[in-house]
């Protein structure tokens, strides 16, 4: 297990929790932290003991308050492309790792921090969470997938309102527009995220992986291709031990014990 300087990765009962640990900088993502996130996501993707992931930030104030503005201020146009690609690639790896990922948003989720939460499959927010894409206030635009993922999650008009104003919204508003799946009291945030992930992880692992793949790809294709892919993945699941076990367990009125194959 790798030691990280700006992250903590803990594993328990098939869950991995990744905590960004720069609370004195509101967990802002400097290049070193983005590189560590990328390495951690590769490690978790390859670890068959890890079946689902929770991402959060250290402390009570911030999930992640964005990319590190001190570093961004020094970029030129070509390094700017590289900075954006580094974050985009890491977040895409997380989104495509084939295991469910929940963001436990414990405070400010701004800029790159909001984009990290958007790359997660589900978002649980504490009551004090604040979401925003303030990049235009700095004369830039979101660079880690915000313009791509936010409209897909909340719709074009609501996304553009956030992207063009740069203003923050509350956890309650985030839930109202479908950005946060749930809002819970701060002291229950991690327990709720773990409970939700445990509920998900009771289900067939191959089915979870295919469901994530089908939804991700269908958002990029037309209805015919999406329906075709769904049918093929649906059929493919009939070849798995998981399907046999899931259906046998139902018919025998007992909990399923999935092997993930
Ligand atoms: N990059 C680098 N440093 C950051 C940061 C970021 N995105 N966000 C916060 N910090 C640092 C602050 O500079 C400060 O460091 P210091 O104590 O060495 O001066 C520390 O974190 C605490 O932040 P501070 O601004 O003092 O807290 P606050 O409660 O007054 O305000 C925010 C909180 C989130 C409103 C404010 O920090 C903020 O606007 N941050 C930038 C958000 C942003 O634009 N993100 C998108 C970047 S693309």
Short mmCIF file of C-alpha atoms and ligand atoms in Angstrom, two decimals:
data_model
loop_
_atom_site.label_atom_id
_atom_site.label_comp_id
_atom_site.label_asym_id
_atom_site.label_seq_id
_atom_site.Cartn_x
_atom_site.Cartn_y
_atom_site.Cartn_z
CA UNK A 1 0.00 0.00 0.00
CA UNK A 2 1.47 3.35 -1.08
CA UNK A 3 2.13 6.23 1.31
CA UNK A 4 0.86 9.56 0.04
CA UNK A 5 1.79 13.06 1.25
CA UNK A 6 -1.51 14.80 0.45
CA UNK A 7 -3.96 11.91 0.67
CA UNK A 8 -5.01 9.22 3.09
CA UNK A 9 -6.32 5.94 1.66
CA UNK A 10 -8.08 3.60 4.08
CA UNK A 11 -9.58 0.22 3.26
CA UNK A 12 -12.31 -1.57 5.20
CA UNK A 13 -14.93 -4.21 4.29
CA UNK A 14 -14.47 -3.81 0.53
CA UNK A 15 -14.65 -0.02 0.76
CA UNK A 16 -11.74 2.36 0.18
CA UNK A 17 -11.95 5.92 1.50
CA UNK A 18 -9.69 8.52 -0.10
CA UNK A 19 -9.29 11.71 1.95
CA UNK A 20 -7.51 14.79 0.58
CA UNK A 21 -5.37 16.02 3.47
CA UNK A 22 -4.33 19.65 2.90
CA UNK A 23 -6.86 21.26 5.29
CA UNK A 24 -4.72 24.39 5.83
CA UNK A 25 -5.19 25.07 2.07
CA UNK A 26 -8.81 23.92 2.14
CA UNK A 27 -7.62 20.73 0.41
CA UNK A 28 -6.80 22.67 -2.80
CA UNK A 29 -5.43 20.42 -5.53
CA UNK A 30 -1.83 21.29 -6.34
CA UNK A 31 -0.14 19.27 -9.11
CA UNK A 32 1.40 16.90 -6.57
CA UNK A 33 -2.03 16.10 -5.12
CA UNK A 34 -3.56 15.52 -8.57
CA UNK A 35 -0.67 13.14 -9.36
CA UNK A 36 -1.29 11.31 -6.07
CA UNK A 37 -5.01 11.05 -6.82
CA UNK A 38 -4.16 9.56 -10.21
CA UNK A 39 -1.82 7.02 -8.57
CA UNK A 40 -4.38 6.18 -5.87
CA UNK A 41 -7.14 5.66 -8.46
CA UNK A 42 -4.87 3.29 -10.44
CA UNK A 43 -4.11 1.38 -7.24
CA UNK A 44 -7.79 1.10 -6.26
CA UNK A 45 -8.81 0.09 -9.77
CA UNK A 46 -6.31 -2.79 -9.69
CA UNK A 47 -7.14 -3.91 -6.13
CA UNK A 48 -9.76 -6.66 -6.34
CA UNK A 49 -10.40 -6.37 -2.58
CA UNK A 50 -11.75 -2.85 -3.15
CA UNK A 51 -15.31 -2.95 -4.47
CA UNK A 52 -16.35 0.68 -3.96
CA UNK A 53 -14.80 4.04 -3.14
CA UNK A 54 -15.64 7.12 -1.05
CA UNK A 55 -13.87 10.43 -1.70
CA UNK A 56 -13.82 13.19 0.93
CA UNK A 57 -11.74 16.06 2.30
CA UNK A 58 -10.02 16.48 5.66
CA UNK A 59 -11.61 18.80 8.22
CA UNK A 60 -14.99 20.44 8.58
CA UNK A 61 -14.54 23.33 6.17
CA UNK A 62 -13.70 21.98 2.73
CA UNK A 63 -14.13 18.97 0.50
CA UNK A 64 -11.72 20.51 -2.02
CA UNK A 65 -11.67 24.30 -2.63
CA UNK A 66 -10.37 23.95 -6.19
CA UNK A 67 -7.14 23.68 -8.08
CA UNK A 68 -4.26 25.46 -6.37
CA UNK A 69 -4.54 29.06 -7.55
CA UNK A 70 -0.93 29.82 -6.59
CA UNK A 71 0.21 27.21 -9.13
CA UNK A 72 -2.40 28.07 -11.78
CA UNK A 73 -1.26 31.71 -11.74
CA UNK A 74 2.08 30.61 -13.22
CA UNK A 75 0.75 28.56 -16.15
CA UNK A 76 1.19 29.38 -19.82
CA UNK A 77 -1.06 28.18 -22.65
CA UNK A 78 0.70 24.86 -23.24
CA UNK A 79 1.28 24.07 -19.57
CA UNK A 80 -2.38 25.04 -19.12
CA UNK A 81 -3.41 22.25 -21.49
CA UNK A 82 -1.17 19.86 -19.56
CA UNK A 83 -2.60 20.95 -16.19
CA UNK A 84 -6.13 20.41 -17.49
CA UNK A 85 -5.31 17.02 -19.04
CA UNK A 86 -3.60 15.81 -15.87
CA UNK A 87 -6.75 16.43 -13.82
CA UNK A 88 -9.16 15.31 -16.53
CA UNK A 89 -7.34 12.03 -17.04
CA UNK A 90 -7.20 11.29 -13.30
CA UNK A 91 -10.91 12.06 -12.83
CA UNK A 92 -11.87 10.02 -15.91
CA UNK A 93 -9.93 7.07 -14.49
CA UNK A 94 -11.99 7.37 -11.31
CA UNK A 95 -15.25 7.59 -13.23
CA UNK A 96 -14.40 4.58 -15.41
CA UNK A 97 -12.85 2.29 -12.78
CA UNK A 98 -15.90 0.04 -12.86
CA UNK A 99 -16.58 0.34 -9.12
CA UNK A 100 -19.15 2.68 -7.57
CA UNK A 101 -17.67 5.93 -6.27
CA UNK A 102 -19.42 8.28 -3.80
CA UNK A 103 -18.29 11.84 -3.05
CA UNK A 104 -18.89 12.71 0.62
CA UNK A 105 -18.91 16.49 0.27
CA UNK A 106 -18.03 17.87 3.70
CA UNK A 107 -17.71 21.61 2.92
CA UNK A 108 -16.58 23.76 -0.01
CA UNK A 109 -16.54 21.85 -3.33
CA UNK A 110 -15.28 24.56 -5.64
CA UNK A 111 -13.69 24.53 -9.09
CA UNK A 112 -11.57 21.37 -9.40
CA UNK A 113 -13.13 20.14 -6.14
CA UNK A 114 -16.63 20.37 -7.57
CA UNK A 115 -15.29 18.68 -10.71
CA UNK A 116 -13.89 15.84 -8.60
CA UNK A 117 -17.34 15.43 -7.03
CA UNK A 118 -18.93 15.48 -10.51
CA UNK A 119 -16.66 12.63 -11.65
CA UNK A 120 -17.99 10.52 -8.74
CA UNK A 121 -21.11 8.51 -9.49
CA UNK A 122 -23.11 9.77 -6.49
CA UNK A 123 -22.76 12.80 -4.22
CA UNK A 124 -23.80 13.02 -0.57
CA UNK A 125 -23.47 16.50 0.91
CA UNK A 126 -23.28 17.65 4.50
CA UNK A 127 -25.57 20.54 5.42
CA UNK A 128 -22.62 22.97 5.35
CA UNK A 129 -21.45 21.93 1.85
CA UNK A 130 -21.18 24.62 -0.83
CA UNK A 131 -20.81 23.89 -4.52
CA UNK A 132 -19.47 26.26 -7.16
CA UNK A 133 -17.47 26.69 -10.34
CA UNK A 134 -15.86 30.11 -9.70
CA UNK A 135 -13.29 29.82 -12.54
CA UNK A 136 -14.71 32.74 -14.57
CA UNK A 137 -14.00 35.00 -11.60
CA UNK A 138 -10.32 34.15 -12.21
CA UNK A 139 -10.56 34.66 -15.97
CA UNK A 140 -10.53 30.94 -16.82
CA UNK A 141 -13.11 28.18 -17.32
CA UNK A 142 -13.45 24.82 -15.56
CA UNK A 143 -10.63 22.55 -16.75
CA UNK A 144 -11.27 19.17 -15.09
CA UNK A 145 -14.52 18.28 -16.84
CA UNK A 146 -16.96 20.78 -15.30
CA UNK A 147 -18.36 22.02 -18.61
CA UNK A 148 -18.82 18.42 -19.75
CA UNK A 149 -20.28 16.72 -16.68
CA UNK A 150 -22.35 19.43 -14.99
CA UNK A 151 -24.82 19.88 -17.91
CA UNK A 152 -25.21 16.10 -18.08
CA UNK A 153 -26.13 15.98 -14.38
CA UNK A 154 -28.30 19.09 -13.89
CA UNK A 155 -29.17 20.17 -17.46
CA UNK A 156 -27.74 22.92 -19.67
CA UNK A 157 -29.54 25.92 -18.19
CA UNK A 158 -28.70 25.16 -14.57
CA UNK A 159 -25.13 24.26 -15.49
CA UNK A 160 -24.63 27.47 -17.42
CA UNK A 161 -26.07 29.50 -14.55
CA UNK A 162 -23.38 28.09 -12.25
CA UNK A 163 -20.57 28.27 -14.84
CA UNK A 164 -21.36 31.83 -16.02
CA UNK A 165 -22.07 33.42 -12.61
CA UNK A 166 -19.34 31.56 -10.74
CA UNK A 167 -21.59 31.82 -7.67
CA UNK A 168 -21.80 29.12 -5.01
CA UNK A 169 -24.97 27.19 -4.18
CA UNK A 170 -26.00 25.61 -0.88
CA UNK A 171 -26.32 21.90 -0.20
CA UNK A 172 -30.12 22.26 -0.18
CA UNK A 173 -30.11 23.87 -3.63
CA UNK A 174 -27.67 21.23 -4.88
CA UNK A 175 -30.14 18.56 -3.83
CA UNK A 176 -33.03 20.46 -5.44
CA UNK A 177 -31.28 20.45 -8.84
CA UNK A 178 -30.09 16.84 -8.60
CA UNK A 179 -26.45 17.69 -8.04
CA UNK A 180 -26.44 16.17 -4.54
CA UNK A 181 -28.23 12.85 -4.15
CA UNK A 182 -28.74 13.43 -0.41
CA UNK A 183 -28.02 16.05 2.24
CA UNK A 184 -27.25 14.91 5.79
CA UNK A 185 -26.03 16.51 9.03
CA UNK A 186 -22.27 16.98 8.98
CA UNK A 187 -21.53 14.48 11.76
CA UNK A 188 -23.39 11.74 9.89
CA UNK A 189 -21.80 12.31 6.48
CA UNK A 190 -19.23 9.52 6.38
CA UNK A 191 -21.54 7.02 8.10
CA UNK A 192 -24.27 7.80 5.53
CA UNK A 193 -21.84 7.48 2.62
CA UNK A 194 -20.66 4.13 3.99
CA UNK A 195 -24.23 2.96 4.50
CA UNK A 196 -25.19 3.89 0.94
CA UNK A 197 -22.08 2.22 -0.47
CA UNK A 198 -22.74 -0.93 1.60
CA UNK A 199 -26.29 -1.07 0.20
CA UNK A 200 -24.87 -0.87 -3.32
CA UNK A 201 -22.13 -3.42 -2.61
CA UNK A 202 -24.65 -6.07 -1.57
CA UNK A 203 -25.54 -6.33 -5.27
CA UNK A 204 -23.80 -8.33 -7.97
CA UNK A 205 -20.34 -6.85 -8.63
CA UNK A 206 -20.35 -7.66 -12.36
CA UNK A 207 -23.85 -6.18 -12.66
CA UNK A 208 -22.66 -2.99 -10.95
CA UNK A 209 -19.72 -2.73 -13.32
CA UNK A 210 -21.88 -3.25 -16.40
CA UNK A 211 -24.54 -0.81 -15.12
CA UNK A 212 -21.88 1.89 -14.71
CA UNK A 213 -20.51 1.12 -18.17
CA UNK A 214 -23.94 1.13 -19.82
CA UNK A 215 -24.97 4.47 -18.30
CA UNK A 216 -21.60 6.09 -19.06
CA UNK A 217 -21.57 4.97 -22.68
CA UNK A 218 -25.25 5.63 -23.33
CA UNK A 219 -24.71 9.29 -22.45
CA UNK A 220 -22.20 9.45 -25.29
CA UNK A 221 -24.19 7.60 -27.95
CA UNK A 222 -27.54 7.64 -29.69
CA UNK A 223 -30.57 5.72 -28.48
CA UNK A 224 -30.04 2.76 -30.86
CA UNK A 225 -26.40 2.23 -29.86
CA UNK A 226 -27.28 2.67 -26.18
CA UNK A 227 -30.11 0.15 -26.34
CA UNK A 228 -27.90 -2.26 -28.33
CA UNK A 229 -25.12 -2.07 -25.77
CA UNK A 230 -27.62 -2.54 -22.92
CA UNK A 231 -29.01 -5.70 -24.57
CA UNK A 232 -25.55 -7.14 -25.06
CA UNK A 233 -24.43 -6.46 -21.51
CA UNK A 234 -27.77 -7.81 -20.24
CA UNK A 235 -27.21 -11.01 -22.24
CA UNK A 236 -23.58 -11.29 -21.17
CA UNK A 237 -24.64 -11.27 -17.51
CA UNK A 238 -26.49 -14.55 -18.16
CA UNK A 239 -23.06 -16.18 -18.43
CA UNK A 240 -22.00 -15.11 -14.92
CA UNK A 241 -22.01 -17.03 -11.67
CA UNK A 242 -23.38 -13.83 -10.14
CA UNK A 243 -26.62 -14.13 -12.11
CA UNK A 244 -27.08 -17.78 -11.16
CA UNK A 245 -26.40 -16.97 -7.51
CA UNK A 246 -28.64 -13.85 -7.46
CA UNK A 247 -31.61 -15.68 -8.94
CA UNK A 248 -31.07 -18.87 -6.90
CA UNK A 249 -30.89 -16.79 -3.71
CA UNK A 250 -34.18 -15.09 -4.56
CA UNK A 251 -35.92 -18.38 -5.30
CA UNK A 252 -34.48 -19.99 -2.16
CA UNK A 253 -35.46 -16.94 -0.07
CA UNK A 254 -31.92 -16.27 1.23
CA UNK A 255 -29.41 -13.43 0.82
CA UNK A 256 -27.17 -13.72 -2.24
CA UNK A 257 -23.47 -14.39 -1.81
CA UNK A 258 -21.88 -13.00 -4.96
CA UNK A 259 -18.42 -14.07 -6.11
CA UNK A 260 -18.02 -11.25 -8.64
CA UNK A 261 -17.63 -13.49 -11.68
N1 LIG B 1 -5.88 27.44 -4.14
C1 LIG B 1 -4.88 27.74 -3.28
N2 LIG B 1 -5.08 28.07 -2.00
C2 LIG B 1 -6.35 28.07 -1.54
C3 LIG B 1 -7.45 27.76 -2.39
C4 LIG B 1 -7.17 27.43 -3.73
N3 LIG B 1 -8.13 27.09 -4.60
N4 LIG B 1 -8.58 27.89 -1.66
C5 LIG B 1 -8.21 28.23 -0.43
N5 LIG B 1 -6.87 28.35 -0.35
C6 LIG B 1 -6.04 28.72 0.80
C7 LIG B 1 -6.10 30.22 1.11
O1 LIG B 1 -5.19 30.91 0.27
C8 LIG B 1 -5.70 30.24 2.56
O2 LIG B 1 -4.29 30.03 2.64
P1 LIG B 1 -3.40 30.94 3.65
O3 LIG B 1 -3.97 30.64 5.02
O4 LIG B 1 -2.03 30.42 3.43
O5 LIG B 1 -3.64 32.35 3.22
C9 LIG B 1 -6.37 28.97 3.10
O6 LIG B 1 -6.60 28.12 1.98
C10 LIG B 1 -7.70 29.24 3.80
O7 LIG B 1 -8.54 29.91 2.87
P2 LIG B 1 -9.27 31.34 3.17
O8 LIG B 1 -9.50 32.01 1.87
O9 LIG B 1 -8.49 32.08 4.21
O10 LIG B 1 -10.62 30.82 3.81
P3 LIG B 1 -12.01 31.60 3.83
O11 LIG B 1 -12.88 30.86 4.77
O12 LIG B 1 -11.81 33.05 4.07
O13 LIG B 1 -12.61 31.45 2.34
C11 LIG B 1 -13.14 30.28 0.28
C12 LIG B 1 -12.95 30.20 1.82
C13 LIG B 1 -13.34 28.87 -0.22
C14 LIG B 1 -14.35 31.13 -0.04
C15 LIG B 1 -11.87 30.92 -0.35
O14 LIG B 1 -10.72 30.24 0.16
C16 LIG B 1 -11.83 30.83 -1.85
O15 LIG B 1 -12.52 31.58 -2.52
N6 LIG B 1 -10.97 29.94 -2.40
C17 LIG B 1 -10.75 29.85 -3.81
C18 LIG B 1 -11.87 29.09 -4.49
C19 LIG B 1 -11.65 29.03 -5.99
O16 LIG B 1 -11.67 30.01 -6.70
N7 LIG B 1 -11.47 27.80 -6.48
C20 LIG B 1 -11.38 27.53 -7.89
C21 LIG B 1 -9.98 27.51 -8.33
S1 LIG B 1 -9.91 27.15 -10.07
#
